[in-house]
mmCIF file of C-alpha atoms in Angstrom:
data_model
loop_
_atom_site.group_PDB
_atom_site.id
_atom_site.type_symbol
_atom_site.label_atom_id
_atom_site.label_comp_id
_atom_site.label_asym_id
_atom_site.label_seq_id
_atom_site.Cartn_x
_atom_site.Cartn_y
_atom_site.Cartn_z
ATOM 1 C CA MET Y 72 0.593 0.025 -0.068
ATOM 2 C CA GLU Y 73 2.933 2.047 -0.151
ATOM 3 C CA ILE Y 74 2.479 2.926 -3.570
ATOM 4 C CA LEU Y 75 -1.017 4.402 -2.851
ATOM 5 C CA LYS Y 76 0.665 7.005 -0.333
ATOM 6 C CA ASP Y 77 2.713 8.076 -2.813
ATOM 7 C CA PHE Y 78 -0.275 8.914 -4.781
ATOM 8 C CA GLY Y 79 -1.422 10.628 -2.115
ATOM 9 C CA VAL Y 80 -4.192 8.332 -1.165
ATOM 10 C CA GLN Y 81 -5.688 8.854 2.282
ATOM 11 C CA PRO Y 82 -8.721 7.148 3.457
ATOM 12 C CA ILE Y 83 -10.797 9.655 4.509
ATOM 13 C CA LEU Y 84 -10.157 11.558 1.372
ATOM 14 C CA LEU Y 85 -11.146 8.994 -0.721
ATOM 15 C CA ALA Y 86 -14.316 8.267 1.815
ATOM 16 C CA ALA Y 87 -15.329 12.056 0.941
ATOM 17 C CA GLN Y 88 -15.476 11.252 -2.076
ATOM 18 C CA ILE Y 89 -17.071 8.272 -2.427
ATOM 19 C CA ILE Y 90 -19.760 10.116 -0.485
ATOM 20 C CA ASN Y 91 -19.234 12.775 -2.280
ATOM 21 C CA PHE Y 92 -20.482 11.102 -5.658
ATOM 22 C CA ILE Y 93 -23.187 9.279 -3.985
ATOM 23 C CA ILE Y 94 -24.777 12.082 -3.132
ATOM 24 C CA LEU Y 95 -24.376 13.655 -6.419
ATOM 25 C CA LEU Y 96 -25.817 10.476 -8.250
ATOM 26 C CA LEU Y 97 -28.918 10.436 -5.924
ATOM 27 C CA VAL Y 98 -29.125 14.189 -6.799
ATOM 28 C CA LEU Y 99 -29.022 13.357 -10.495
ATOM 29 C CA LYS Y 100 -31.137 10.569 -10.364
ATOM 30 C CA ARG Y 101 -34.295 12.451 -8.579
ATOM 31 C CA PHE Y 102 -34.119 15.513 -10.069
ATOM 32 C CA LEU Y 103 -32.516 14.822 -13.954
ATOM 33 C CA TYR Y 104 -32.982 10.946 -14.795
ATOM 34 C CA LYS Y 105 -36.404 10.576 -12.913
ATOM 35 C CA PRO Y 106 -38.250 13.182 -14.805
ATOM 36 C CA ILE Y 107 -36.237 13.483 -18.332
ATOM 37 C CA ILE Y 108 -36.763 9.663 -18.409
ATOM 38 C CA LYS Y 109 -40.943 9.994 -17.955
ATOM 39 C CA VAL Y 110 -40.871 13.221 -20.124
ATOM 40 C CA LEU Y 111 -39.338 10.755 -23.069
ATOM 41 C CA GLU Y 112 -41.681 7.702 -21.917
ATOM 42 C CA GLU Y 113 -44.648 9.857 -21.744
ATOM 43 C CA ARG Y 114 -43.861 11.721 -25.588
ATOM 44 C CA LYS Y 115 -43.103 8.123 -26.508
ATOM 45 C CA ARG Y 116 -46.764 6.419 -25.229
ATOM 46 C CA ARG Y 117 -48.380 9.594 -26.840
ATOM 47 C CA ILE Y 118 -46.371 9.198 -29.738
ATOM 48 C CA GLU Y 119 -47.502 5.449 -30.582
ATOM 49 C CA THR Y 120 -50.965 6.368 -29.923
ATOM 50 C CA SER Y 121 -51.375 8.777 -31.981
ATOM 51 C CA ILE Y 122 -49.827 6.798 -34.760
ATOM 52 C CA ASN Y 123 -52.181 3.754 -33.678
ATOM 53 C CA GLN Y 124 -55.266 6.442 -33.612
ATOM 54 C CA SER Y 125 -54.276 8.038 -37.065
ATOM 55 C CA GLU Y 126 -53.853 4.337 -38.547
ATOM 56 C CA GLU Y 127 -57.366 3.412 -37.053
ATOM 57 C CA ILE Y 128 -58.542 6.375 -38.500
ATOM 58 C CA GLN Y 129 -57.074 5.648 -41.968
ATOM 59 C CA LYS Y 130 -58.616 2.393 -42.069
ATOM 60 C CA ARG Y 131 -62.053 3.187 -40.597
ATOM 61 C CA PHE Y 132 -61.887 5.831 -43.361
ATOM 62 C CA ASP Y 133 -61.074 3.439 -46.149
ATOM 63 C CA GLU Y 134 -63.548 0.999 -44.969
ATOM 64 C CA SER Y 135 -66.557 3.994 -45.315
ATOM 65 C CA ALA Y 136 -64.957 4.689 -48.536
ATOM 66 C CA LYS Y 137 -65.345 0.862 -49.703
ATOM 67 C CA LYS Y 138 -68.763 0.724 -48.235
ATOM 68 C CA GLN Y 139 -70.289 4.418 -49.596
ATOM 69 C CA GLU Y 140 -68.769 2.848 -52.673
ATOM 70 C CA GLU Y 141 -70.880 -0.212 -52.334
ATOM 71 C CA ILE Y 142 -73.564 1.416 -51.824
ATOM 72 C CA LEU Y 143 -73.469 3.695 -54.478
ATOM 73 C CA ASP Y 144 -73.445 0.719 -56.733
ATOM 74 C CA LYS Y 145 -76.373 -0.866 -54.669
ATOM 75 C CA ALA Y 146 -78.082 2.390 -55.379
ATOM 76 C CA ARG Y 147 -77.287 2.220 -59.152
ATOM 77 C CA GLU Y 148 -78.404 -1.048 -59.190
ATOM 78 C CA GLU Y 149 -81.924 -0.383 -57.679
ATOM 79 C CA ALA Y 150 -82.390 2.477 -59.460
ATOM 80 C CA LYS Y 151 -81.622 0.551 -63.005
ATOM 81 C CA ASN Y 152 -84.006 -1.708 -62.152
ATOM 82 C CA ILE Y 153 -86.704 0.973 -60.690
ATOM 83 C CA ILE Y 154 -86.475 2.593 -64.564
ATOM 84 C CA GLU Y 155 -86.984 -1.363 -66.267
ATOM 85 C CA ASN Y 156 -89.812 -2.007 -64.414
ATOM 86 C CA ALA Y 157 -91.241 1.125 -64.278
ATOM 87 C CA LYS Y 158 -91.214 0.667 -68.267
ATOM 88 C CA GLU Y 159 -92.113 -2.769 -68.696
ATOM 89 C CA GLU Y 160 -95.425 -1.604 -66.854
ATOM 90 C CA SER Y 161 -96.077 1.675 -68.530
ATOM 91 C CA ASN Y 162 -95.788 -1.324 -71.693
ATOM 92 C CA ILE Y 163 -98.234 -3.753 -69.991
ATOM 93 C CA LEU Y 164 -100.056 -0.429 -68.647
ATOM 94 C CA SER Y 165 -100.753 0.611 -72.238
ATOM 95 C CA GLU Y 166 -101.178 -2.147 -73.870
ATOM 96 C CA GLN Y 167 -104.444 -3.224 -71.234
ATOM 97 C CA ILE Y 168 -105.316 0.460 -71.994
ATOM 98 C CA LYS Y 169 -104.960 -0.038 -76.212
ATOM 99 C CA THR Y 170 -106.857 -3.458 -75.245
ATOM 100 C CA GLU Y 171 -109.555 -1.640 -73.092
ATOM 101 C CA ASN Y 172 -110.173 0.973 -75.415
ATOM 102 C CA LYS Y 173 -110.804 -1.461 -78.743
ATOM 103 C CA GLN Y 174 -113.183 -2.998 -76.239
ATOM 104 C CA SER Y 175 -115.330 -0.047 -75.559
ATOM 105 C CA ILE Y 176 -115.435 1.363 -78.842
ATOM 106 C CA GLU Y 177 -116.347 -2.339 -79.825
ATOM 107 C CA ASN Y 178 -118.742 -2.428 -77.332
ATOM 108 C CA ALA Y 179 -120.273 1.119 -78.481
ATOM 109 C CA MET Y 180 -120.154 -0.102 -81.476
ATOM 110 C CA LYS Y 181 -122.340 -3.417 -80.651
ATOM 111 C CA ARG Y 182 -124.680 -0.723 -78.640
ATOM 112 C CA THR Y 183 -125.037 1.451 -81.450
ATOM 113 C CA GLN Y 184 -125.987 -1.136 -84.424
ATOM 114 C CA ASP Y 185 -128.181 -3.157 -81.331
ATOM 115 C CA SER Y 186 -130.384 0.708 -81.296
ATOM 116 C CA LEU Y 187 -129.957 0.413 -84.864
ATOM 117 C CA GLU Y 188 -131.808 -2.669 -85.180
ATOM 118 C CA LEU Y 189 -133.886 -1.657 -82.580
ATOM 119 C CA GLU Y 190 -134.935 1.251 -84.006
ATOM 120 C CA LYS Y 191 -135.117 -0.638 -87.568
ATOM 121 C CA GLN Y 192 -137.336 -3.701 -86.038
ATOM 122 C CA LYS Y 193 -139.301 -0.886 -84.421
ATOM 123 C CA MET Y 194 -140.126 0.861 -87.522
ATOM 124 C CA VAL Y 195 -140.859 -1.944 -89.292
ATOM 125 C CA ALA Y 196 -143.410 -3.329 -87.047
ATOM 126 C CA ASP Y 197 -144.657 -0.207 -87.268
ATOM 127 C CA ALA Y 198 -145.038 0.144 -91.196
ATOM 128 C CA HIS Y 199 -146.209 -2.991 -90.673
ATOM 129 C CA ASN Y 200 -148.851 -2.386 -88.250
ATOM 130 C CA GLN Y 201 -149.533 1.382 -90.557
ATOM 131 C CA ILE Y 202 -149.923 -0.905 -93.688
ATOM 132 C CA VAL Y 203 -152.380 -3.149 -92.164
ATOM 133 C CA THR Y 204 -154.665 -0.533 -91.044
ATOM 134 C CA MET Y 205 -154.493 1.241 -94.579
ATOM 135 C CA VAL Y 206 -154.937 -1.848 -96.357
ATOM 136 C CA ALA Y 207 -158.059 -2.526 -93.892
ATOM 137 C CA SER Y 208 -159.688 0.959 -94.729
ATOM 138 C CA LEU Y 209 -158.951 0.860 -98.040
ATOM 139 C CA THR Y 210 -160.549 -2.693 -98.601
ATOM 140 C CA GLU Y 211 -163.356 -1.166 -96.174
ATOM 141 C CA LYS Y 212 -163.947 1.264 -98.925
ATOM 142 C CA VAL Y 213 -163.619 -0.994 -102.110
ATOM 143 C CA VAL Y 214 -165.380 -3.853 -101.183
ATOM 144 C CA PRO Y 215 -168.901 -3.138 -101.008
ATOM 145 C CA LYS Y 216 -170.990 -2.660 -97.752
ATOM 146 C CA THR Y 217 -173.169 -5.717 -97.968
ATOM 147 C CA LEU Y 218 -170.019 -8.249 -97.864
ATOM 148 C CA LYS Y 219 -170.632 -10.183 -94.710
ATOM 149 C CA GLU Y 220 -169.032 -9.164 -91.561
ATOM 150 C CA ALA Y 221 -167.205 -12.866 -91.251
ATOM 151 C CA ASP Y 222 -166.520 -12.763 -95.373
ATOM 152 C CA LYS Y 223 -164.917 -8.753 -94.551
ATOM 153 C CA GLU Y 224 -162.352 -10.162 -92.228
ATOM 154 C CA LYS Y 225 -161.273 -13.468 -94.193
ATOM 155 C CA LEU Y 226 -160.356 -10.624 -96.811
ATOM 156 C CA ILE Y 227 -158.571 -8.771 -94.460
ATOM 157 C CA GLN Y 228 -156.688 -11.600 -93.559
ATOM 158 C CA GLU Y 229 -156.078 -12.513 -97.308
ATOM 159 C CA ALA Y 230 -154.732 -9.713 -97.796
ATOM 160 C CA ILE Y 231 -151.943 -9.826 -95.213
ATOM 161 C CA LYS Y 232 -151.075 -12.375 -95.673
ATOM 162 C CA GLU Y 233 -150.052 -11.261 -99.031
ATOM 163 C CA ILE Y 234 -148.781 -8.296 -98.239
ATOM 164 C CA GLU Y 235 -146.839 -10.541 -95.768
ATOM 165 C CA ASN Y 236 -145.577 -12.644 -98.270
ATOM 166 C CA GLU Y 237 -144.571 -9.995 -100.536
ATOM 167 C CA ASN Y 238 -142.406 -8.884 -97.711
ATOM 168 C CA MET K 67 6.236 24.635 -11.776
ATOM 169 C CA GLU K 68 5.132 21.445 -11.449
ATOM 170 C CA VAL K 69 1.937 18.972 -11.344
ATOM 171 C CA THR K 70 2.908 16.819 -7.951
ATOM 172 C CA LEU K 71 1.125 13.106 -7.960
ATOM 173 C CA PHE K 72 -1.033 13.793 -5.688
ATOM 174 C CA ALA K 73 -3.076 16.505 -4.745
ATOM 175 C CA GLU K 74 -2.066 19.358 -2.442
ATOM 176 C CA LYS K 75 -3.980 20.268 0.924
ATOM 177 C CA ILE K 76 -4.985 23.912 0.771
ATOM 178 C CA PHE K 77 -6.395 23.706 4.664
ATOM 179 C CA SER K 78 -7.641 21.730 7.081
ATOM 180 C CA VAL K 79 -11.287 22.354 8.622
ATOM 181 C CA GLY K 80 -10.050 20.454 12.132
ATOM 182 C CA PHE K 81 -8.454 16.825 11.395
ATOM 183 C CA PHE K 82 -9.947 17.100 7.980
ATOM 184 C CA PRO K 83 -7.790 18.133 5.053
ATOM 185 C CA ILE K 84 -9.395 20.096 2.072
ATOM 186 C CA THR K 85 -7.302 19.328 -0.832
ATOM 187 C CA ASN K 86 -8.069 20.755 -4.355
ATOM 188 C CA THR K 87 -9.375 18.040 -5.746
ATOM 189 C CA LEU K 88 -12.084 17.935 -3.158
ATOM 190 C CA LEU K 89 -11.803 21.658 -3.696
ATOM 191 C CA THR K 90 -12.952 20.905 -7.675
ATOM 192 C CA THR K 91 -15.192 17.994 -6.870
ATOM 193 C CA LEU K 92 -17.441 20.083 -4.736
ATOM 194 C CA ILE K 93 -17.530 22.609 -7.428
ATOM 195 C CA THR K 94 -18.333 19.682 -10.313
ATOM 196 C CA THR K 95 -21.151 18.218 -7.725
ATOM 197 C CA VAL K 96 -22.929 21.938 -7.286
ATOM 198 C CA VAL K 97 -22.665 22.630 -10.751
ATOM 199 C CA LEU K 98 -24.342 19.362 -11.570
ATOM 200 C CA CYS K 99 -26.980 19.411 -8.935
ATOM 201 C CA SER K 100 -28.166 22.693 -9.538
ATOM 202 C CA PHE K 101 -28.367 22.038 -13.388
ATOM 203 C CA ALA K 102 -30.210 18.807 -12.795
ATOM 204 C CA ILE K 103 -32.620 20.835 -9.979
ATOM 205 C CA TRP K 104 -32.945 23.959 -12.613
ATOM 206 C CA ALA K 105 -33.409 21.051 -15.216
ATOM 207 C CA SER K 106 -36.370 19.124 -13.406
ATOM 208 C CA LYS K 107 -38.390 22.624 -13.154
ATOM 209 C CA LYS K 108 -38.625 22.958 -16.753
ATOM 210 C CA THR K 109 -39.522 19.548 -18.011
ATOM 211 C CA SER K 110 -42.780 19.475 -19.953
ATOM 212 C CA LEU K 111 -43.856 16.812 -22.589
ATOM 213 C CA VAL K 112 -43.030 19.479 -25.751
ATOM 214 C CA PRO K 113 -39.937 20.462 -25.245
ATOM 215 C CA THR K 114 -39.007 23.922 -25.533
ATOM 216 C CA SER K 115 -36.347 24.408 -23.119
ATOM 217 C CA ARG K 116 -32.575 24.370 -24.240
ATOM 218 C CA ILE K 117 -31.917 23.095 -20.790
ATOM 219 C CA GLN K 118 -34.588 19.848 -21.362
ATOM 220 C CA LEU K 119 -33.252 19.129 -24.995
ATOM 221 C CA ALA K 120 -29.841 19.007 -24.140
ATOM 222 C CA SER K 121 -30.174 16.912 -20.792
ATOM 223 C CA GLU K 122 -32.862 14.296 -23.182
ATOM 224 C CA ILE K 123 -29.990 14.009 -25.564
ATOM 225 C CA VAL K 124 -27.679 12.377 -23.415
ATOM 226 C CA ILE K 125 -29.962 10.936 -21.419
ATOM 227 C CA GLU K 126 -31.444 8.866 -24.323
ATOM 228 C CA ASN K 127 -28.108 8.252 -25.963
ATOM 229 C CA ILE K 128 -26.458 6.698 -22.971
ATOM 230 C CA PHE K 129 -29.946 4.417 -22.121
ATOM 231 C CA SER K 130 -29.932 3.001 -25.611
ATOM 232 C CA VAL K 131 -26.534 2.124 -25.272
ATOM 233 C CA ILE K 132 -27.399 0.440 -22.281
ATOM 234 C CA GLU K 133 -30.498 -1.044 -23.742
ATOM 235 C CA ASN K 134 -28.402 -2.288 -26.219
ATOM 236 C CA LEU K 135 -26.000 -4.158 -24.210
ATOM 237 C CA SER K 136 -28.438 -5.768 -21.704
ATOM 238 C CA ASP K 137 -32.371 -5.166 -22.016
ATOM 239 C CA ARG K 138 -35.033 -2.790 -21.027
ATOM 240 C CA LYS K 139 -35.495 -3.907 -17.397
ATOM 241 C CA ARG K 140 -31.811 -4.118 -16.905
ATOM 242 C CA ALA K 141 -31.171 -0.545 -18.310
ATOM 243 C CA GLU K 142 -33.773 0.855 -15.924
ATOM 244 C CA ARG K 143 -31.648 -0.651 -13.252
ATOM 245 C CA PHE K 144 -28.403 0.477 -13.933
ATOM 246 C CA PHE K 145 -29.243 3.570 -15.127
ATOM 247 C CA PRO K 146 -28.742 5.973 -12.909
ATOM 248 C CA ILE K 147 -24.955 4.411 -12.081
ATOM 249 C CA VAL K 148 -24.033 4.116 -15.286
ATOM 250 C CA ALA K 149 -25.269 7.549 -16.513
ATOM 251 C CA THR K 150 -24.343 9.201 -13.384
ATOM 252 C CA PHE K 151 -20.185 8.349 -14.229
ATOM 253 C CA PHE K 152 -20.291 9.257 -17.791
ATOM 254 C CA ILE K 153 -21.752 12.662 -16.439
ATOM 255 C CA PHE K 154 -19.456 13.273 -13.222
ATOM 256 C CA ILE K 155 -16.197 12.349 -15.096
ATOM 257 C CA ILE K 156 -16.761 14.425 -18.582
ATOM 258 C CA VAL K 157 -17.984 17.513 -16.484
ATOM 259 C CA ALA K 158 -14.783 16.911 -13.971
ATOM 260 C CA ASN K 159 -12.910 16.871 -17.041
ATOM 261 C CA TYR K 160 -13.577 20.076 -19.198
ATOM 262 C CA LEU K 161 -14.267 21.804 -15.648
ATOM 263 C CA GLY K 162 -10.263 21.147 -15.253
ATOM 264 C CA LEU K 163 -9.411 22.733 -18.818
ATOM 265 C CA LEU K 164 -10.714 25.933 -17.805
ATOM 266 C CA PRO K 165 -8.258 28.728 -17.389
ATOM 267 C CA GLY K 166 -7.460 28.572 -13.597
ATOM 268 C CA PHE K 167 -7.193 25.501 -13.081
ATOM 269 C CA ASN K 168 -3.005 24.846 -11.743
ATOM 270 C CA THR K 169 -2.733 28.511 -12.441
ATOM 271 C CA ILE K 170 -4.538 30.171 -9.737
ATOM 272 C CA GLY K 171 -3.306 28.943 -6.276
ATOM 273 C CA LEU K 172 -0.972 30.386 -3.102
ATOM 274 C CA ASN K 173 2.389 29.786 -2.162
ATOM 275 C CA GLU K 174 3.006 28.422 0.586
ATOM 276 C CA THR K 175 6.561 27.528 2.306
ATOM 277 C CA HIS K 176 6.884 23.725 2.957
ATOM 278 C CA ASP K 177 9.486 22.422 4.596
ATOM 279 C CA GLY K 178 11.644 25.164 4.473
ATOM 280 C CA LYS K 179 10.806 25.967 0.595
ATOM 281 C CA LEU K 180 8.522 28.210 -1.060
ATOM 282 C CA LEU K 181 5.901 25.962 -2.995
ATOM 283 C CA PHE K 182 3.087 27.092 -5.081
ATOM 284 C CA VAL K 183 0.004 25.383 -4.772
ATOM 285 C CA PRO K 184 -2.508 25.339 -6.872
ATOM 286 C CA LEU K 185 -5.899 26.227 -5.609
ATOM 287 C CA PHE K 186 -8.161 24.331 -8.271
ATOM 288 C CA ARG K 187 -6.974 20.982 -10.352
ATOM 289 C CA SER K 188 -8.710 18.736 -12.074
ATOM 290 C CA VAL K 189 -10.727 16.082 -10.311
ATOM 291 C CA ASN K 190 -9.635 13.321 -11.763
ATOM 292 C CA SER K 191 -5.943 13.740 -11.899
ATOM 293 C CA ASP K 192 -6.427 12.383 -8.313
ATOM 294 C CA LEU K 193 -5.816 8.629 -7.745
ATOM 295 C CA ASN K 194 -8.779 9.610 -4.545
ATOM 296 C CA VAL K 195 -10.995 10.532 -6.784
ATOM 297 C CA THR K 196 -10.920 7.326 -9.278
ATOM 298 C CA LEU K 197 -9.930 5.029 -7.317
ATOM 299 C CA ALA K 198 -13.504 6.117 -4.939
ATOM 300 C CA LEU K 199 -14.924 6.132 -8.505
ATOM 301 C CA SER K 200 -13.680 2.774 -9.096
ATOM 302 C CA LEU K 201 -14.716 1.204 -5.936
ATOM 303 C CA ILE K 202 -18.320 2.324 -6.402
ATOM 304 C CA SER K 203 -18.255 0.827 -9.874
ATOM 305 C CA VAL K 204 -16.810 -2.722 -8.923
ATOM 306 C CA GLY K 205 -18.895 -2.483 -5.663
ATOM 307 C CA MET K 206 -22.092 -1.760 -7.688
ATOM 308 C CA THR K 207 -21.627 -4.709 -9.930
ATOM 309 C CA HIS K 208 -21.169 -7.165 -7.313
ATOM 310 C CA TYR K 209 -24.468 -5.452 -5.852
ATOM 311 C CA TYR K 210 -26.037 -5.920 -8.696
ATOM 312 C CA SER K 211 -24.501 -9.240 -9.462
ATOM 313 C CA ILE K 212 -25.908 -10.796 -6.234
ATOM 314 C CA SER K 213 -29.199 -8.791 -6.055
ATOM 315 C CA SER K 214 -30.245 -10.015 -9.410
ATOM 316 C CA LEU K 215 -28.700 -13.792 -9.765
ATOM 317 C CA GLY K 216 -28.963 -14.524 -5.973
ATOM 318 C CA VAL K 217 -26.120 -15.425 -3.622
ATOM 319 C CA VAL K 218 -25.622 -19.052 -4.517
ATOM 320 C CA ASP K 219 -25.663 -18.124 -8.298
ATOM 321 C CA TYR K 220 -22.571 -15.156 -7.422
ATOM 322 C CA LEU K 221 -21.076 -17.827 -5.605
ATOM 323 C CA LYS K 222 -20.786 -19.938 -8.075
ATOM 324 C CA ARG K 223 -18.807 -18.119 -10.350
ATOM 325 C CA TYR K 224 -16.246 -17.643 -7.774
ATOM 326 C CA PHE K 225 -16.039 -21.223 -6.042
ATOM 327 C CA SER K 226 -16.449 -24.846 -7.852
ATOM 328 C CA LEU K 227 -16.076 -28.741 -6.979
ATOM 329 C CA ASN K 228 -14.362 -28.807 -10.698
ATOM 330 C CA PRO K 229 -10.409 -28.210 -10.048
ATOM 331 C CA VAL K 230 -10.483 -26.743 -13.436
ATOM 332 C CA ASN K 231 -13.373 -24.255 -12.764
ATOM 333 C CA LEU K 232 -11.734 -23.390 -9.122
ATOM 334 C CA PHE K 233 -9.226 -22.270 -11.232
ATOM 335 C CA VAL K 234 -10.554 -20.121 -13.743
ATOM 336 C CA GLY K 235 -12.947 -19.031 -10.177
ATOM 337 C CA LEU K 236 -9.708 -18.015 -8.785
ATOM 338 C CA LEU K 237 -8.732 -15.871 -12.037
ATOM 339 C CA GLU K 238 -11.970 -14.453 -11.255
ATOM 340 C CA ILE K 239 -11.181 -13.074 -8.033
ATOM 341 C CA VAL K 240 -8.219 -11.660 -8.722
ATOM 342 C CA ALA K 241 -9.487 -10.410 -12.023
ATOM 343 C CA GLU K 242 -11.998 -8.210 -9.963
ATOM 344 C CA PHE K 243 -9.129 -6.391 -8.494
ATOM 345 C CA THR K 244 -7.661 -6.051 -10.990
ATOM 346 C CA LYS K 245 -10.406 -4.143 -12.561
ATOM 347 C CA ILE K 246 -10.486 -1.671 -9.545
ATOM 348 C CA LEU K 247 -6.484 -0.553 -10.590
ATOM 349 C CA SER K 248 -7.261 -0.662 -14.198
ATOM 350 C CA LEU K 249 -10.151 1.939 -14.195
ATOM 351 C CA SER K 250 -8.561 3.784 -11.672
ATOM 352 C CA PHE K 251 -5.551 4.090 -12.683
ATOM 353 C CA ARG K 252 -6.493 4.515 -16.390
ATOM 354 C CA LEU K 253 -8.683 7.777 -15.430
ATOM 355 C CA PHE K 254 -6.071 9.089 -13.114
ATOM 356 C CA GLY K 255 -3.339 8.217 -15.778
ATOM 357 C CA ASN K 256 -4.700 9.547 -18.732
ATOM 358 C CA ILE K 257 -6.386 12.896 -17.008
ATOM 359 C CA PHE K 258 -3.199 13.622 -14.647
ATOM 360 C CA ALA K 259 -0.974 13.012 -17.904
ATOM 361 C CA GLY K 260 -2.822 15.813 -19.571
ATOM 362 C CA GLU K 261 -3.138 18.044 -16.341
ATOM 363 C CA ALA K 262 1.181 17.777 -16.238
ATOM 364 C CA LEU K 263 1.532 18.154 -20.005
ATOM 365 C CA LEU K 264 -1.167 21.367 -20.387
ATOM 366 C CA VAL K 265 0.782 22.928 -17.649
ATOM 367 C CA THR K 266 4.720 21.999 -19.209
ATOM 368 C CA ILE K 267 3.569 23.888 -22.229
ATOM 369 C CA SER K 268 1.876 26.689 -20.918
ATOM 370 C CA SER K 269 5.249 27.087 -18.975
ATOM 371 C CA LEU K 270 7.392 27.280 -21.769
ATOM 372 C CA PHE K 271 4.756 29.311 -23.961
ATOM 373 C CA ALA K 272 1.078 30.310 -22.329
ATOM 374 C CA PHE K 273 -0.174 31.503 -25.841
ATOM 375 C CA VAL K 274 -1.730 29.770 -28.605
ATOM 376 C CA LEU K 275 1.002 26.607 -28.201
ATOM 377 C CA PRO K 276 -1.175 24.730 -25.460
ATOM 378 C CA LEU K 277 -4.426 25.495 -28.232
ATOM 379 C CA PRO K 278 -3.522 21.658 -29.465
ATOM 380 C CA PHE K 279 -3.338 20.185 -26.607
ATOM 381 C CA LEU K 280 -6.216 21.345 -25.019
ATOM 382 C CA PHE K 281 -8.172 20.190 -28.210
ATOM 383 C CA LEU K 282 -6.195 17.190 -27.216
ATOM 384 C CA GLU K 283 -7.315 17.122 -23.944
ATOM 385 C CA ILE K 284 -10.997 17.766 -24.994
ATOM 386 C CA ILE K 285 -11.061 14.683 -26.462
ATOM 387 C CA VAL K 286 -9.348 13.097 -23.753
ATOM 388 C CA GLY K 287 -11.830 13.542 -21.242
ATOM 389 C CA PHE K 288 -14.318 12.920 -23.402
ATOM 390 C CA VAL K 289 -13.566 9.164 -24.463
ATOM 391 C CA GLN K 290 -12.215 8.329 -20.808
ATOM 392 C CA ALA K 291 -15.611 9.304 -19.787
ATOM 393 C CA ALA K 292 -16.945 6.845 -22.090
ATOM 394 C CA ILE K 293 -14.048 4.188 -21.885
ATOM 395 C CA PHE K 294 -15.943 4.179 -18.123
ATOM 396 C CA MET K 295 -18.949 4.591 -18.666
ATOM 397 C CA MET K 296 -19.077 1.519 -20.945
ATOM 398 C CA LEU K 297 -16.680 -0.696 -18.970
ATOM 399 C CA THR K 298 -18.630 -0.042 -15.825
ATOM 400 C CA LEU K 299 -21.740 -1.098 -17.953
ATOM 401 C CA VAL K 300 -19.890 -4.329 -19.584
ATOM 402 C CA PHE K 301 -18.882 -5.472 -16.301
ATOM 403 C CA ILE K 302 -22.413 -5.301 -14.292
ATOM 404 C CA VAL K 303 -23.981 -6.262 -17.738
ATOM 405 C CA ILE K 304 -21.704 -9.397 -17.883
ATOM 406 C CA LEU K 305 -22.006 -10.198 -14.527
ATOM 407 C CA THR K 306 -25.956 -10.153 -13.980
ATOM 408 C CA ASP K 307 -25.886 -11.880 -17.193
ATOM 409 C CA LYS K 308 -27.630 -15.475 -16.255
ATOM 410 C CA HIS K 309 -26.422 -17.149 -19.011
ATOM 411 C CA THR K 310 -22.562 -16.814 -18.663
ATOM 412 C CA ALA K 311 -22.952 -17.894 -14.820
ATOM 413 C CA HIS K 312 -21.731 -20.907 -14.484
#
C-alpha cells in the first residue's frame, strides 16, 4: 500500500469522494433522470397512441369509402331496376289501355248497332201496322158494304197474308 | 512550476484536509446538482427549453447504449449509476480545462521550501477520486450481480468443486481486483498526464501553443468518460447475465 501513499491516497479523502459521488448520484437520479425519463416515456407513449389512432382513422376512412362505393353501386343497380320495371309496367299498362279502348269502342259500336237494329225493327213493325190499317180501311172502302162481317174479316186476313208474303 | 502526483492540501477543517481536488469535486457536484434541479423545473412534454433538450439527448443516448447491451428492464436499473459516471467524469474533465486551473494558487512554505499550491486541480488527476469511482463501480457491479442472480449463483462464479472451474474462479477473483486498479489508474493516468502536459506546455509558452493540446484534452476527457462508463456497464451486464453464470 506504499504506492497508494505516493499517489496521495488518504482513506478520509477516499470516503469523502465516495460520499460525494453517492450524493451526486442521488440528486441526479431524483432531479434529472427520473423527470426526463418520465417525459421521454410519456412522449413515446403519446406518439405511439397517436400513430395507432391515425392508422385506425385511416382504416376506418378506407372502410367507409369502400362502403360508400358499395352503397352507390347498389343504389345505381336499384335505380336501373326501378326504371326497367317502370318501363315494363308502362308497356303493360299501355297495352291494357289499348285493349280496353278497343273493347269499349267495340261495345259502343255493338250497342249502337243493337239500338239501330231495334229502331229498324220498330220501324218495320210500325210500318207493318200502318200498312195493315191502311189496307183495312182501303178494303173497307173498295169492297161493298154488303159483304158479310165474316167475309170482310177473311178478305183482310188474305190481303195481309199476301202483303206479308211479298215482304 | 510542476504538477505533483498527489493533490495538495489547501487548508484543513479540524482534522479533515481540504485538498484542491476535493474543492473542485465539490464545485463539480454543485454545478451538476444545480443543473439537475434547474432542469427538473422546466421539464414539459413538449420540450421548449434548451436545457431539457440537452439533457434529453444525453440521457436518451446513454439509455439506448445500455439498452442495446442488456435489455429494457436491466437498462432502467443500471441507468442512474452508469449515466452518473459518464456525466460526472466528463464534466469534471472539462471543468479541469478551464483557465484558472493549476494557475491560480497560493505560495506556501513547506519544509523550508517555497511551494506553489494551485487552488483548483482537475478532479480526476487525483487518485482518491478515481479510486473512489472504481470502488463504487466494482462494488455496484457485485451488488447488482448478487441481487439479480442470488447469492448461490453469484458465488458459483468464483467457487466450484470442479478443479478447472475452481482455477477459473480464482482468476475471476484476481480479475475483480485488477478491475479496480485498471479503472482507477487508467482514468487517473490519462487526466494527470494531460494536466502535466498542459502545465508544461504553458510554462514553455503560454500563448496559442497549448491550444492543440487543449483540443487533445477535450477528446481525452470525452473518451475517458465514455471508457469508464462502457467498462462499468459491460462488467455489470456480464455479471448480471444469467446465461454466463456457471
